[in-house]
Amino acid sequence: MINYKFPENFLWGGAMTASQCEGAWNQGGKGISLPDLLVNRSGDLKSKINVEMTTQEVLNALNDKISYFPRRKGIDFYHSYPEDIKLLKELGIKCFRTSINWARIFPDGDNEHPNEEGLQFYENVIDEFIKNGIEPVITLSHYEMPVNLPLKYKGWYSRELIPIFVRYCETVMRRFKGKVHYWIPVNEINLIMQESFLHLGVPSDQVENVMEAKYRALHNEILAVCQVTKLAKEIDPENKIGAMITSQTAYPKTCNPKDAFAALQHNQREYYFLDVLTRGKYPGYMFRFFEERNFDIGYKDSDEEILKYGRADFIGLSYYFSRTVDEKSITNLRSPGINNEYLEENAWGWTIDPLGLRFLLNELYDRYQLPIFLLEFGLGAHDVVEEGKIHDDYRINYMREHLQQLKEAVHDGIPIIGALMWAPIDIVSNSSSEMSKRYGVIYVDIDDEGHGTGKRIKKDSFYWFQKVISTNGEKL
Ligand code: BG6
């Protein structure tokens, strides 16, 4: 029997990440983390910071006493989490995904001992979620790392990062054993072009070929994730590991076979992360891709044994938009997408494509036959406060249309674990480090310069989502 209602135990929830919400950047023994180096970039989306940074740019940011760095303040979740979790409980969510800031646990990454204050902070947060009947999902690396690691090791470019990361994950997984069951070792592991500095930490002046360096860094990260996957099961057989990508899946621009093949090749390059992390080996097409570009990713024969540990339990997906490519555009590795005349875009140029979500869920299930967890979806928008209220029907419509397609995917027979909206409380945007790109159903009174009371206000979408959850998706 095909079940076309959401399953009874469906995990409705929300997702955020440490570096976009916590603030308290220099408190609790925390080291400096890469996102702490980013200034507000609204209106400057073409800048390459985030994507690539040089050693000098890192040092400049470390010494900058004048500019405003929004991640350093976030929405002060570090202090406000008990009240915020109360609001999330009122919303009715069953599950919440957040990340652990690596630099709170190992301030320099390679310290001999973990920082107990950091561990205790996350223990308190996790306990607070559990106390409120909310299942925590923990991301171990979400576009951040202690700044010492890029400066001393060139980030993931160095194989020395592998044991450093594994030790950090082991420390955390042992500490929260029995409290956390869903782990995401790396957020959106396929996003290596747009967020490469935050993700991989390779200073662009330290390597000869930046593109080759990204794939080499990725290979090291993949090896670390495979070891973490194995370790997670040893620590607690109940642990479930998710291999997560963000949707970069592309449609062909036309039905010209050359465009269709271009889309296939483009998508293979996005899926190879999942191929390795669920099947335990690289697909042949990627070896060909590296060979044809003369990329040396530092692959050793002995890596094969480690890659075999790559057996994730589920696929994690974040979905915001779809892409379109053609034969010519895919040769631009950095930015292969082209305009799709059938789709509208949001104010940041992200296409709005609810059917694309169903398309992708089907494609991923056909390919991997593993349960899928929708770990992020949502709409970034400029909200306006009118007499203390936020009437965000655009967000309600967006979420409704996406959840309708999710329900269709359940009807298609795909086992979907849950759906987590990004981000139930407004937080600092990742790509532009601004507050004005808001996703929440709860408004936060802070502006792009960090001014405001920090007060939380429920938007219209809060009440709508609350109803969706309480009816298990019957009322969309
Ligand atoms: C996802 C990231 O790719 O997109 C989040 O995991 C991010 O960290 C989200 O916030 C939305 O992107 P942005 O740039 O609008 O904040």
Coordinates of C-alpha atoms and ligand atoms in Angstrom, one line a residue:
M1 CA 0.0 0.0 0.0
I2 CA 1.4 3.4 -0.9
N3 CA 1.0 5.9 1.9
Y4 CA 0.1 9.3 0.7
K5 CA -0.3 10.9 4.0
F6 CA 2.8 12.0 5.9
P7 CA 3.9 9.1 8.1
E8 CA 2.7 9.2 11.7
N9 CA 6.2 9.7 13.1
F10 CA 7.2 12.3 10.5
L11 CA 9.8 14.7 11.9
W12 CA 8.5 18.2 11.4
G13 CA 11.0 20.8 12.4
G14 CA 13.5 23.5 11.8
A15 CA 17.2 23.9 11.2
M16 CA 19.8 26.6 12.0
T17 CA 23.5 26.6 12.4
A18 CA 25.8 27.8 15.2
S19 CA 27.7 30.4 13.2
Q20 CA 24.6 32.2 12.0
C21 CA 22.7 32.3 15.3
E22 CA 24.9 32.0 18.4
G23 CA 27.0 35.1 18.5
A24 CA 29.1 35.2 21.6
W25 CA 32.1 34.8 19.3
N26 CA 34.7 35.3 21.9
Q27 CA 32.9 33.9 24.9
G28 CA 33.0 30.5 26.7
G29 CA 36.6 29.8 25.6
K30 CA 35.7 29.7 21.9
G31 CA 38.4 30.3 19.3
I32 CA 37.9 32.4 16.3
S33 CA 36.1 30.7 13.5
L34 CA 36.0 31.5 9.8
P35 CA 32.5 33.0 9.6
D36 CA 33.6 35.5 12.4
L37 CA 35.7 37.1 9.7
L38 CA 32.9 38.1 7.4
V39 CA 31.4 41.5 7.1
N40 CA 27.8 42.2 6.0
R41 CA 27.8 41.9 2.2
S42 CA 24.2 42.8 1.3
G43 CA 24.3 44.4 -2.1
D44 CA 27.8 43.0 -2.8
L45 CA 27.0 39.5 -3.8
K46 CA 29.5 39.4 -6.5
S47 CA 32.4 39.7 -4.0
K48 CA 34.6 36.6 -3.8
I49 CA 34.9 36.6 0.0
N50 CA 33.3 33.4 1.3
V51 CA 34.2 31.8 -2.0
E52 CA 37.9 32.4 -1.8
M53 CA 40.0 34.3 0.8
T54 CA 43.8 34.9 0.9
T55 CA 45.9 34.7 4.0
Q56 CA 46.2 38.5 4.0
E57 CA 42.4 38.9 3.9
V58 CA 42.1 36.6 6.8
L59 CA 44.7 38.6 8.8
N60 CA 43.1 41.9 7.8
A61 CA 39.7 40.7 9.2
L62 CA 41.4 39.4 12.4
N63 CA 42.9 42.9 13.0
D64 CA 39.9 44.9 11.9
K65 CA 38.6 46.8 14.8
I66 CA 36.1 49.1 12.9
S67 CA 33.8 47.0 10.6
Y68 CA 30.7 45.2 11.8
F69 CA 30.9 41.4 11.6
P70 CA 27.3 40.1 11.9
R71 CA 28.2 36.5 12.8
R72 CA 30.0 37.7 15.9
K73 CA 26.7 38.8 17.3
G74 CA 24.2 36.5 15.4
I75 CA 20.9 36.6 17.2
D76 CA 22.6 35.8 20.5
F77 CA 21.2 32.3 20.6
Y78 CA 24.1 31.5 22.9
H79 CA 22.3 33.3 25.7
S80 CA 18.7 33.3 24.5
Y81 CA 18.4 29.6 23.7
P82 CA 16.0 28.7 26.6
E83 CA 13.4 31.3 25.5
D84 CA 14.0 30.5 21.8
I85 CA 13.4 26.8 22.5
K86 CA 10.2 27.7 24.3
L87 CA 9.0 29.4 21.2
L88 CA 9.9 26.4 19.1
K89 CA 8.0 24.2 21.4
E90 CA 5.0 26.4 21.0
L91 CA 5.4 26.1 17.2
G92 CA 5.0 22.4 17.8
I93 CA 8.2 21.2 16.1
K94 CA 9.3 17.7 16.8
C95 CA 12.9 18.0 15.6
F96 CA 15.6 20.6 15.5
R97 CA 18.8 20.6 13.6
T98 CA 21.7 22.8 14.7
S99 CA 25.5 22.6 14.4
I100 CA 28.3 22.5 16.8
N101 CA 30.9 25.2 16.4
W102 CA 34.2 23.4 16.1
A103 CA 36.0 26.3 17.6
R104 CA 34.0 26.1 20.8
I105 CA 35.2 22.6 21.4
F106 CA 38.8 22.9 20.1
P107 CA 39.5 26.6 19.9
D108 CA 42.5 26.1 17.6
G109 CA 41.4 22.8 16.1
D110 CA 44.6 21.1 17.1
N111 CA 44.5 21.7 20.9
E112 CA 45.5 18.8 23.2
H113 CA 42.3 18.9 25.2
P114 CA 38.7 20.0 24.4
N115 CA 37.2 23.1 25.9
E116 CA 34.9 21.8 28.6
E117 CA 32.9 25.1 28.6
G118 CA 32.0 24.6 25.0
L119 CA 31.0 21.0 25.5
Q120 CA 28.9 22.0 28.5
F121 CA 27.1 24.7 26.5
Y122 CA 26.0 22.2 23.8
E123 CA 25.1 19.7 26.4
N124 CA 22.8 22.3 28.0
V125 CA 21.2 23.2 24.6
I126 CA 20.7 19.5 23.7
D127 CA 19.2 18.8 27.1
E128 CA 16.9 21.7 26.7
F129 CA 15.6 20.4 23.3
I130 CA 15.1 16.9 24.7
K131 CA 13.3 18.3 27.8
N132 CA 10.9 20.0 25.4
G133 CA 10.3 16.8 23.4
I134 CA 12.3 18.0 20.4
E135 CA 14.7 15.5 18.8
P136 CA 18.1 17.1 18.1
V137 CA 19.9 16.6 14.8
I138 CA 23.5 17.7 14.9
T139 CA 25.7 18.9 12.1
L140 CA 29.4 18.5 13.0
S141 CA 30.8 20.9 10.3
H142 CA 28.6 23.7 8.9
Y143 CA 30.8 26.1 6.9
E144 CA 33.2 26.9 9.6
M145 CA 36.5 25.8 11.2
P146 CA 38.9 27.4 13.8
V147 CA 40.9 30.0 11.9
N148 CA 44.1 28.4 13.0
L149 CA 43.5 25.5 10.7
P150 CA 43.6 27.5 7.4
L151 CA 46.6 29.5 8.6
K152 CA 48.6 26.6 9.9
Y153 CA 47.6 23.7 7.7
K154 CA 45.9 25.3 4.6
G155 CA 42.6 23.8 5.8
W156 CA 41.3 20.6 4.3
Y157 CA 44.1 20.8 1.7
S158 CA 46.3 19.1 4.2
R159 CA 45.7 15.4 5.2
E160 CA 46.7 16.5 8.7
L161 CA 43.1 17.7 9.0
I162 CA 41.8 14.2 8.9
P163 CA 42.8 13.1 12.4
I164 CA 42.1 16.5 13.8
F165 CA 38.5 16.4 12.5
V166 CA 38.0 12.8 13.5
R167 CA 39.1 13.6 17.0
Y168 CA 36.7 16.5 17.3
C169 CA 33.8 14.4 16.1
E170 CA 34.7 11.5 18.4
T171 CA 34.8 13.9 21.4
V172 CA 31.4 15.2 20.6
M173 CA 29.8 11.9 19.7
R174 CA 31.0 10.3 22.9
R175 CA 29.9 13.2 25.0
F176 CA 26.3 13.2 23.5
K177 CA 26.0 9.4 23.2
G178 CA 22.4 8.4 23.7
K179 CA 21.1 12.0 23.5
V180 CA 21.7 12.6 19.8
H181 CA 20.9 9.9 17.2
Y182 CA 21.0 11.8 13.9
W183 CA 24.4 13.2 12.8
I184 CA 25.4 15.1 9.7
P185 CA 29.2 15.1 9.5
V186 CA 29.3 17.9 6.9
N187 CA 26.7 20.3 5.8
E188 CA 26.1 20.3 2.0
I189 CA 29.3 18.6 1.2
N190 CA 28.8 19.4 -2.6
L191 CA 28.9 23.2 -2.1
I192 CA 32.6 23.7 -2.9
M193 CA 32.3 26.5 -5.5
Q194 CA 30.1 29.0 -3.7
E195 CA 31.1 28.5 -0.1
S196 CA 34.5 27.1 -0.6
F197 CA 36.6 29.1 1.9
L198 CA 34.1 28.7 4.8
H199 CA 33.7 25.0 3.9
L200 CA 37.3 24.0 3.0
G201 CA 39.5 26.7 4.5
V202 CA 42.1 26.7 1.8
P203 CA 43.6 30.2 1.5
S204 CA 43.7 30.8 -2.3
D205 CA 47.3 32.3 -2.2
Q206 CA 48.7 29.1 -0.7
V207 CA 48.0 26.8 -3.6
E208 CA 48.9 26.8 -7.3
N209 CA 45.6 25.7 -8.8
V210 CA 42.6 26.7 -6.7
M211 CA 40.2 24.4 -8.6
E212 CA 42.4 21.4 -8.2
A213 CA 43.0 22.3 -4.5
K214 CA 39.2 22.2 -3.9
Y215 CA 38.9 18.7 -5.1
R216 CA 42.0 17.6 -3.2
A217 CA 40.6 19.2 0.0
L218 CA 37.3 17.5 -0.7
H219 CA 39.0 14.1 -1.0
N220 CA 40.6 14.6 2.5
E221 CA 37.3 15.7 3.9
I222 CA 35.6 12.6 2.4
L223 CA 38.2 10.3 3.9
A224 CA 37.5 12.0 7.3
V225 CA 33.8 11.6 7.0
C226 CA 34.2 7.9 6.1
Q227 CA 36.1 7.4 9.3
V228 CA 33.6 9.4 11.3
T229 CA 30.8 7.2 9.9
K230 CA 32.5 4.0 11.1
L231 CA 33.3 5.5 14.5
A232 CA 29.7 6.7 15.0
K233 CA 28.5 3.1 14.8
E234 CA 31.2 1.9 17.1
I235 CA 30.3 4.5 19.7
D236 CA 26.6 3.8 19.5
P237 CA 25.0 1.4 17.0
E238 CA 21.8 3.5 17.3
N239 CA 23.6 6.5 15.6
K240 CA 22.4 7.4 12.1
I241 CA 24.7 9.2 9.8
G242 CA 23.4 11.4 7.0
A243 CA 25.3 12.2 3.8
M244 CA 24.1 15.6 2.9
I245 CA 24.0 17.6 -0.3
T246 CA 22.3 20.8 -1.4
S247 CA 20.3 20.8 -4.5
Q248 CA 22.4 21.9 -7.4
T249 CA 20.6 19.5 -9.7
A250 CA 20.2 20.9 -13.2
Y251 CA 17.6 20.6 -16.0
P252 CA 18.9 20.7 -19.6
K253 CA 18.2 24.0 -21.3
T254 CA 16.8 22.3 -24.4
C255 CA 16.0 18.7 -25.6
N256 CA 19.1 18.8 -27.7
P257 CA 20.9 15.6 -26.7
K258 CA 24.0 17.6 -26.1
D259 CA 22.3 19.7 -23.5
A260 CA 20.6 16.6 -21.9
F261 CA 24.1 15.0 -21.7
A262 CA 25.5 18.2 -20.2
A263 CA 22.9 18.1 -17.5
L264 CA 23.6 14.5 -16.8
Q265 CA 27.3 15.2 -16.4
H266 CA 26.7 18.2 -14.3
N267 CA 24.5 16.3 -12.0
Q268 CA 26.9 13.4 -11.7
R269 CA 29.5 15.9 -10.4
E270 CA 27.0 16.9 -7.7
Y271 CA 26.1 13.4 -6.8
Y272 CA 29.6 11.9 -6.6
F273 CA 29.8 12.9 -3.0
L274 CA 26.8 10.8 -2.2
D275 CA 28.1 8.0 -4.4
V276 CA 31.2 7.8 -2.3
L277 CA 29.5 8.3 1.0
T278 CA 26.9 5.7 0.5
R279 CA 28.6 3.1 -1.8
G280 CA 32.1 3.4 -0.4
K281 CA 34.0 4.2 -3.5
Y282 CA 34.5 6.8 -6.2
P283 CA 32.5 6.4 -9.4
G284 CA 34.6 6.0 -12.5
Y285 CA 33.3 9.2 -14.1
M286 CA 35.0 11.3 -11.4
F287 CA 38.4 9.7 -12.0
R288 CA 37.9 10.6 -15.7
F289 CA 36.9 14.2 -14.7
F290 CA 40.1 14.6 -12.6
E291 CA 42.3 13.0 -15.3
E292 CA 41.0 15.2 -18.1
R293 CA 41.8 18.3 -16.1
N294 CA 45.1 17.0 -14.8
F295 CA 43.9 17.3 -11.2
D296 CA 45.9 15.5 -8.7
I297 CA 43.6 15.0 -5.7
G298 CA 46.2 13.1 -3.7
Y299 CA 44.4 9.8 -4.0
K300 CA 46.4 6.9 -2.5
D301 CA 45.7 3.2 -3.1
S302 CA 45.4 2.7 0.7
D303 CA 42.5 5.2 0.6
E304 CA 40.3 2.5 -0.9
E305 CA 40.0 0.7 2.5
I306 CA 38.9 3.9 4.2
L307 CA 36.4 4.8 1.6
K308 CA 34.7 1.5 2.2
Y309 CA 33.4 2.9 5.5
G310 CA 31.3 5.4 3.5
R311 CA 28.0 3.8 4.3
A312 CA 25.6 6.6 5.3
D313 CA 22.2 5.6 6.7
F314 CA 20.2 8.3 4.9
I315 CA 20.5 11.0 2.4
G316 CA 20.2 14.6 3.8
L317 CA 19.0 17.2 1.4
S318 CA 18.7 21.0 1.5
Y319 CA 16.5 22.4 -1.2
Y320 CA 16.2 26.0 -2.3
F321 CA 16.3 26.1 -6.1
S322 CA 16.9 24.2 -9.2
R323 CA 19.5 24.9 -11.9
T324 CA 19.5 24.9 -15.7
V325 CA 22.6 24.2 -17.8
D326 CA 23.5 23.7 -21.4
E327 CA 26.4 22.2 -23.3
K328 CA 28.5 25.4 -23.0
S329 CA 27.6 26.5 -19.5
I330 CA 28.9 23.4 -17.8
T331 CA 32.4 24.1 -18.8
N332 CA 32.4 27.0 -16.3
L333 CA 32.9 24.9 -13.1
R334 CA 32.4 27.9 -10.8
S335 CA 29.1 29.0 -12.1
P336 CA 27.5 26.6 -14.6
G337 CA 23.8 27.7 -14.2
I338 CA 21.9 29.7 -16.7
N339 CA 18.5 31.4 -16.8
N340 CA 15.4 29.2 -16.8
E341 CA 12.6 31.2 -18.5
Y342 CA 9.9 29.0 -16.9
L343 CA 10.8 29.9 -13.3
E344 CA 10.5 33.0 -11.2
E345 CA 13.3 34.1 -8.9
N346 CA 13.4 35.6 -5.4
A347 CA 15.1 38.9 -4.7
W348 CA 18.5 37.2 -4.5
G349 CA 18.1 35.5 -7.9
W350 CA 17.3 32.0 -6.5
T351 CA 14.7 30.2 -8.7
I352 CA 11.5 29.2 -7.1
D353 CA 10.7 25.6 -8.2
P354 CA 8.5 23.5 -5.9
L355 CA 8.2 20.7 -8.5
G356 CA 12.0 20.6 -8.6
L357 CA 11.8 19.3 -5.1
R358 CA 9.7 16.3 -6.1
F359 CA 11.9 15.7 -9.1
L360 CA 15.0 15.6 -7.0
L361 CA 13.6 13.4 -4.2
N362 CA 12.6 10.9 -6.9
E363 CA 16.0 11.1 -8.6
L364 CA 17.8 10.6 -5.3
Y365 CA 15.7 7.7 -4.2
D366 CA 15.9 6.0 -7.6
R367 CA 19.7 6.4 -7.4
Y368 CA 20.4 5.4 -3.7
Q369 CA 17.3 3.6 -2.4
L370 CA 17.9 5.2 1.0
P371 CA 15.5 7.2 3.2
I372 CA 15.7 10.9 2.6
F373 CA 15.7 13.6 5.3
L374 CA 14.8 17.1 4.0
L375 CA 17.2 19.0 6.3
E376 CA 16.5 22.5 4.9
F377 CA 14.0 24.3 2.8
G378 CA 12.6 27.8 3.0
L379 CA 12.3 31.3 1.6
G380 CA 14.6 34.2 2.3
A381 CA 12.7 37.5 2.0
H382 CA 12.6 41.1 3.1
D383 CA 10.0 41.2 5.8
V384 CA 8.2 44.4 6.8
V385 CA 6.9 45.0 10.4
E386 CA 3.5 46.7 10.3
E387 CA 2.1 47.7 13.6
G388 CA 4.0 45.0 15.3
K389 CA 2.9 42.3 12.9
I390 CA 4.5 40.6 9.9
H391 CA 2.1 39.5 7.2
D392 CA 4.3 37.1 5.2
D393 CA 1.9 35.3 2.9
Y394 CA 4.7 35.0 0.3
R395 CA 6.5 32.7 2.8
I396 CA 3.3 30.7 3.5
N397 CA 2.7 30.2 -0.2
Y398 CA 6.3 29.2 -0.8
M399 CA 6.3 26.7 2.0
R400 CA 2.8 25.4 1.2
E401 CA 3.8 24.7 -2.5
H402 CA 7.0 22.9 -1.4
L403 CA 5.2 20.8 1.2
Q404 CA 2.6 19.9 -1.4
Q405 CA 5.3 18.5 -3.6
L406 CA 6.9 16.7 -0.6
K407 CA 3.6 15.0 0.0
E408 CA 3.4 14.0 -3.6
A409 CA 6.9 12.5 -3.2
V410 CA 5.6 10.5 -0.2
H411 CA 2.8 9.3 -2.5
D412 CA 5.5 8.4 -5.1
G413 CA 6.7 5.9 -2.4
I414 CA 9.7 7.7 -1.2
P415 CA 10.6 7.1 2.5
I416 CA 11.0 10.6 3.9
I417 CA 12.1 11.0 7.5
G418 CA 11.1 14.6 8.1
A419 CA 11.1 18.1 6.8
L420 CA 13.0 20.9 8.6
M421 CA 12.4 24.5 7.6
W422 CA 15.3 26.9 7.4
A423 CA 15.5 28.8 9.7
P424 CA 12.4 29.0 12.0
I425 CA 13.9 32.1 13.8
D426 CA 15.5 34.8 11.6
I427 CA 19.3 34.5 11.6
V428 CA 22.2 36.0 9.7
S429 CA 22.3 34.9 6.1
N430 CA 25.1 32.6 5.1
S431 CA 25.9 33.9 1.6
S432 CA 25.5 37.6 2.3
S433 CA 26.0 37.8 6.1
E434 CA 23.0 40.2 6.3
M435 CA 20.0 40.1 8.6
S436 CA 17.6 41.4 6.0
K437 CA 17.5 38.0 4.2
R438 CA 15.0 36.5 6.6
Y439 CA 13.7 32.9 6.6
G440 CA 12.0 32.7 10.0
V441 CA 8.4 32.2 11.1
I442 CA 9.7 34.2 14.1
Y443 CA 11.0 37.7 13.4
V444 CA 14.1 39.0 15.2
D445 CA 14.4 42.7 15.7
I446 CA 18.0 43.2 14.6
D447 CA 19.1 45.0 11.5
D448 CA 22.1 44.6 9.1
E449 CA 24.3 46.8 11.3
G450 CA 23.4 44.8 14.5
H451 CA 21.0 47.5 15.9
G452 CA 17.7 46.5 17.4
T453 CA 16.2 45.1 20.6
G454 CA 16.6 41.4 19.6
K455 CA 12.9 41.0 20.4
R456 CA 11.2 37.9 18.8
I457 CA 7.8 38.4 17.0
K458 CA 5.7 35.6 15.6
K459 CA 4.9 36.2 11.9
D460 CA 1.7 35.1 10.2
S461 CA 3.6 32.1 8.9
F462 CA 4.2 30.9 12.6
Y463 CA 0.5 30.2 13.0
W464 CA 0.2 28.6 9.6
F465 CA 3.2 26.2 10.2
Q466 CA 1.9 25.5 13.7
K467 CA -1.3 24.2 12.1
V468 CA 0.5 22.2 9.5
I469 CA 2.5 20.4 12.2
S470 CA -0.5 19.8 14.5
T471 CA -2.4 18.2 11.6
N472 CA 0.6 16.2 10.4
G473 CA 0.5 18.0 7.1
E474 CA -3.2 17.4 6.4
K475 CA -3.9 21.2 6.4
L476 CA -1.4 22.8 4.1
Ligands
BG6_1 C1 22.2 26.6 3.0 C2 23.1 26.6 4.2 O1 22.9 26.4 1.9 O2 21.5 27.7 2.7 C3 22.7 27.6 5.3 O3 23.2 25.4 4.8 C4 22.2 28.9 4.6 O4 23.8 27.9 6.1 C5 21.0 28.5 3.7 O5 21.8 29.9 5.5 C6 20.3 29.7 3.1 O6 21.3 30.5 2.5 P1 21.4 32.1 2.7 O7 22.7 32.4 2.1 O8 20.2 32.7 2.2 O9 21.5 32.2 4.2

